[in-house]
Amino acid sequence: MKNIVLIGMPGCGKSTLGRLLAQQLKRPFYDADNVLEKLEGKTIKELFAVSEARFRDAETRAVRHLAELEGCVIAAGGGVVKRSENIGIFKNSGIVVFIDRSPEKIVQDVDTESRPLLAAGRQKVFDLYAERIELYRRCHDHTVDNNGELEAALQALLELVRRES
């Protein structure tokens, strides 16, 4: 059974949708950021304090670890697309789904102070979106829109998984 890997902006709903999808499918759920912190024994904030490169190296190690699992739902970190090797690793063991949510919707819902890359404020969300949107669009196998009701996005994910199974 292939993994289902959710990619997208911080705050787009990857973790929320991932948990719900995993429950519906009776599959294990992994938040890549939590896995990364366990594997490294450091928080994301601590890794970023050293450098973004240090964090990205740790992220790639977590991606490799997660890709070895089977039949899981994985919420990837928002910047996982910054290294194409990460997406290649995920695609070898799963289906990559871009959770598309507009930056306007993200800033309405997300506490930017609790996320290291977004701590600079709401404008950072728009800047990251502009920087990453083409990467997300190039990397995915499928897209699910999450600009409306959460339940609609979940249903779209469930339909996609059923088609791919």
mmCIF file of N, CA, C and O in Angstrom, residues 20-57:
data_model
loop_
_atom_site.group_PDB
_atom_site.id
_atom_site.type_symbol
_atom_site.label_atom_id
_atom_site.label_comp_id
_atom_site.label_asym_id
_atom_site.label_seq_id
_atom_site.Cartn_x
_atom_site.Cartn_y
_atom_site.Cartn_z
ATOM 1 N N LEU A 20 -7.304 13.379 9.864
ATOM 2 C CA LEU A 20 -8.675 12.968 9.520
ATOM 3 C C LEU A 20 -8.672 11.878 8.452
ATOM 4 O O LEU A 20 -9.428 10.899 8.546
ATOM 5 N N LEU A 21 -7.834 12.040 7.448
ATOM 6 C CA LEU A 21 -7.748 11.054 6.371
ATOM 7 C C LEU A 21 -7.276 9.707 6.922
ATOM 8 O O LEU A 21 -7.844 8.664 6.602
ATOM 9 N N ALA A 22 -6.247 9.750 7.762
ATOM 10 C CA ALA A 22 -5.726 8.516 8.356
ATOM 11 C C ALA A 22 -6.797 7.809 9.185
ATOM 12 O O ALA A 22 -6.926 6.579 9.123
ATOM 13 N N GLN A 23 -7.578 8.571 9.941
ATOM 14 C CA GLN A 23 -8.663 7.978 10.727
ATOM 15 C C GLN A 23 -9.680 7.294 9.814
ATOM 16 O O GLN A 23 -10.093 6.163 10.074
ATOM 17 N N GLN A 24 -10.071 7.994 8.745
ATOM 18 C CA GLN A 24 -11.060 7.446 7.817
ATOM 19 C C GLN A 24 -10.553 6.168 7.145
ATOM 20 O O GLN A 24 -11.315 5.232 6.944
ATOM 21 N N LEU A 25 -9.273 6.159 6.807
ATOM 22 C CA LEU A 25 -8.696 5.019 6.087
ATOM 23 C C LEU A 25 -8.139 3.947 7.013
ATOM 24 O O LEU A 25 -7.676 2.909 6.545
ATOM 25 N N LYS A 26 -8.145 4.245 8.314
ATOM 26 C CA LYS A 26 -7.562 3.341 9.316
ATOM 27 C C LYS A 26 -6.096 3.043 8.996
ATOM 28 O O LYS A 26 -5.663 1.897 8.983
ATOM 29 N N ARG A 27 -5.379 4.130 8.746
ATOM 30 C CA ARG A 27 -3.948 4.049 8.465
ATOM 31 C C ARG A 27 -3.191 4.872 9.507
ATOM 32 O O ARG A 27 -3.753 5.798 10.083
ATOM 33 N N PRO A 28 -1.923 4.574 9.703
ATOM 34 C CA PRO A 28 -1.134 5.399 10.626
ATOM 35 C C PRO A 28 -0.888 6.791 10.034
ATOM 36 O O PRO A 28 -0.781 6.944 8.816
ATOM 37 N N PHE A 29 -0.818 7.783 10.917
ATOM 38 C CA PHE A 29 -0.540 9.160 10.510
ATOM 39 C C PHE A 29 0.785 9.597 11.120
ATOM 40 O O PHE A 29 1.062 9.341 12.295
ATOM 41 N N TYR A 30 1.584 10.299 10.312
ATOM 42 C CA TYR A 30 2.844 10.864 10.780
ATOM 43 C C TYR A 30 2.947 12.315 10.346
ATOM 44 O O TYR A 30 2.769 12.620 9.170
ATOM 45 N N ASP A 31 3.228 13.171 11.287
ATOM 46 C CA ASP A 31 3.553 14.563 10.992
ATOM 47 C C ASP A 31 5.068 14.615 10.862
ATOM 48 O O ASP A 31 5.787 14.328 11.833
ATOM 49 N N ALA A 32 5.562 14.939 9.686
ATOM 50 C CA ALA A 32 7.004 14.885 9.423
ATOM 51 C C ALA A 32 7.799 15.777 10.369
ATOM 52 O O ALA A 32 8.914 15.425 10.759
ATOM 53 N N ASP A 33 7.233 16.912 10.765
ATOM 54 C CA ASP A 33 7.951 17.790 11.691
ATOM 55 C C ASP A 33 8.137 17.120 13.052
ATOM 56 O O ASP A 33 9.209 17.217 13.661
ATOM 57 N N ASN A 34 7.119 16.407 13.528
ATOM 58 C CA ASN A 34 7.242 15.695 14.802
ATOM 59 C C ASN A 34 8.244 14.559 14.702
ATOM 60 O O ASN A 34 9.039 14.338 15.621
ATOM 61 N N VAL A 35 8.219 13.837 13.591
ATOM 62 C CA VAL A 35 9.167 12.745 13.368
ATOM 63 C C VAL A 35 10.587 13.301 13.336
ATOM 64 O O VAL A 35 11.499 12.754 13.954
ATOM 65 N N LEU A 36 10.767 14.402 12.637
ATOM 66 C CA LEU A 36 12.075 15.052 12.544
ATOM 67 C C LEU A 36 12.609 15.390 13.943
ATOM 68 O O LEU A 36 13.764 15.095 14.259
ATOM 69 N N GLU A 37 11.772 15.995 14.772
ATOM 70 C CA GLU A 37 12.208 16.378 16.117
ATOM 71 C C GLU A 37 12.591 15.169 16.956
ATOM 72 O O GLU A 37 13.577 15.200 17.695
ATOM 73 N N LYS A 38 11.844 14.077 16.823
ATOM 74 C CA LYS A 38 12.180 12.848 17.561
ATOM 75 C C LYS A 38 13.497 12.265 17.080
ATOM 76 O O LYS A 38 14.343 11.863 17.881
ATOM 77 N N LEU A 39 13.666 12.187 15.770
ATOM 78 C CA LEU A 39 14.893 11.623 15.211
ATOM 79 C C LEU A 39 16.126 12.447 15.578
ATOM 80 O O LEU A 39 17.196 11.901 15.848
ATOM 81 N N GLU A 40 15.986 13.756 15.570
ATOM 82 C CA GLU A 40 17.125 14.655 15.797
ATOM 83 C C GLU A 40 17.362 14.961 17.273
ATOM 84 O O GLU A 40 18.446 15.408 17.642
ATOM 85 N N GLY A 41 16.339 14.783 18.097
ATOM 86 C CA GLY A 41 16.470 15.137 19.507
ATOM 87 C C GLY A 41 16.561 16.634 19.730
ATOM 88 O O GLY A 41 17.076 17.096 20.757
ATOM 89 N N LYS A 42 16.078 17.398 18.771
ATOM 90 C CA LYS A 42 16.078 18.868 18.845
ATOM 91 C C LYS A 42 14.772 19.376 18.251
ATOM 92 O O LYS A 42 14.175 18.719 17.399
ATOM 93 N N THR A 43 14.372 20.560 18.670
ATOM 94 C CA THR A 43 13.175 21.156 18.080
ATOM 95 C C THR A 43 13.537 21.795 16.741
ATOM 96 O O THR A 43 14.711 22.080 16.467
ATOM 97 N N ILE A 44 12.514 22.040 15.952
ATOM 98 C CA ILE A 44 12.724 22.724 14.675
ATOM 99 C C ILE A 44 13.321 24.101 14.925
ATOM 100 O O ILE A 44 14.251 24.523 14.227
ATOM 101 N N LYS A 45 12.822 24.761 15.940
ATOM 102 C CA LYS A 45 13.325 26.092 16.283
ATOM 103 C C LYS A 45 14.824 26.037 16.608
ATOM 104 O O LYS A 45 15.596 26.901 16.177
ATOM 105 N N GLU A 46 15.244 25.009 17.354
ATOM 106 C CA GLU A 46 16.669 24.857 17.682
ATOM 107 C C GLU A 46 17.500 24.599 16.429
ATOM 108 O O GLU A 46 18.608 25.138 16.286
ATOM 109 N N LEU A 47 16.988 23.782 15.513
ATOM 110 C CA LEU A 47 17.716 23.499 14.275
ATOM 111 C C LEU A 47 17.823 24.752 13.412
ATOM 112 O O LEU A 47 18.883 25.035 12.844
ATOM 113 N N PHE A 48 16.738 25.507 13.311
ATOM 114 C CA PHE A 48 16.767 26.755 12.546
ATOM 115 C C PHE A 48 17.706 27.773 13.173
ATOM 116 O O PHE A 48 18.300 28.587 12.466
ATOM 117 N N ALA A 49 17.841 27.731 14.501
ATOM 118 C CA ALA A 49 18.739 28.671 15.180
ATOM 119 C C ALA A 49 20.182 28.471 14.734
ATOM 120 O O ALA A 49 20.964 29.424 14.683
ATOM 121 N N VAL A 50 20.520 27.233 14.368
ATOM 122 C CA VAL A 50 21.858 26.957 13.823
ATOM 123 C C VAL A 50 21.913 27.488 12.400
ATOM 124 O O VAL A 50 22.754 28.308 12.065
ATOM 125 N N SER A 51 20.990 27.002 11.568
ATOM 126 C CA SER A 51 20.870 27.496 10.193
ATOM 127 C C SER A 51 19.724 26.771 9.508
ATOM 128 O O SER A 51 19.334 25.680 9.922
ATOM 129 N N GLU A 52 19.197 27.381 8.445
ATOM 130 C CA GLU A 52 18.155 26.694 7.678
ATOM 131 C C GLU A 52 18.730 25.448 7.015
ATOM 132 O O GLU A 52 18.053 24.424 6.919
ATOM 133 N N ALA A 53 19.991 25.505 6.588
ATOM 134 C CA ALA A 53 20.620 24.334 5.959
ATOM 135 C C ALA A 53 20.661 23.155 6.931
ATOM 136 O O ALA A 53 20.406 22.007 6.537
ATOM 137 N N ARG A 54 20.956 23.422 8.194
ATOM 138 C CA ARG A 54 20.987 22.361 9.213
ATOM 139 C C ARG A 54 19.598 21.729 9.338
ATOM 140 O O ARG A 54 19.465 20.518 9.417
ATOM 141 N N PHE A 55 18.580 22.592 9.352
ATOM 142 C CA PHE A 55 17.213 22.077 9.420
ATOM 143 C C PHE A 55 16.876 21.256 8.177
ATOM 144 O O PHE A 55 16.300 20.168 8.279
ATOM 145 N N ARG A 56 17.212 21.746 6.995
ATOM 146 C CA ARG A 56 16.880 21.037 5.747
ATOM 147 C C ARG A 56 17.578 19.676 5.679
ATOM 148 O O ARG A 56 17.011 18.707 5.163
ATOM 149 N N ASP A 57 18.805 19.590 6.187
ATOM 150 C CA ASP A 57 19.497 18.291 6.245
ATOM 151 C C ASP A 57 18.725 17.313 7.130
ATOM 152 O O ASP A 57 18.534 16.145 6.774
#
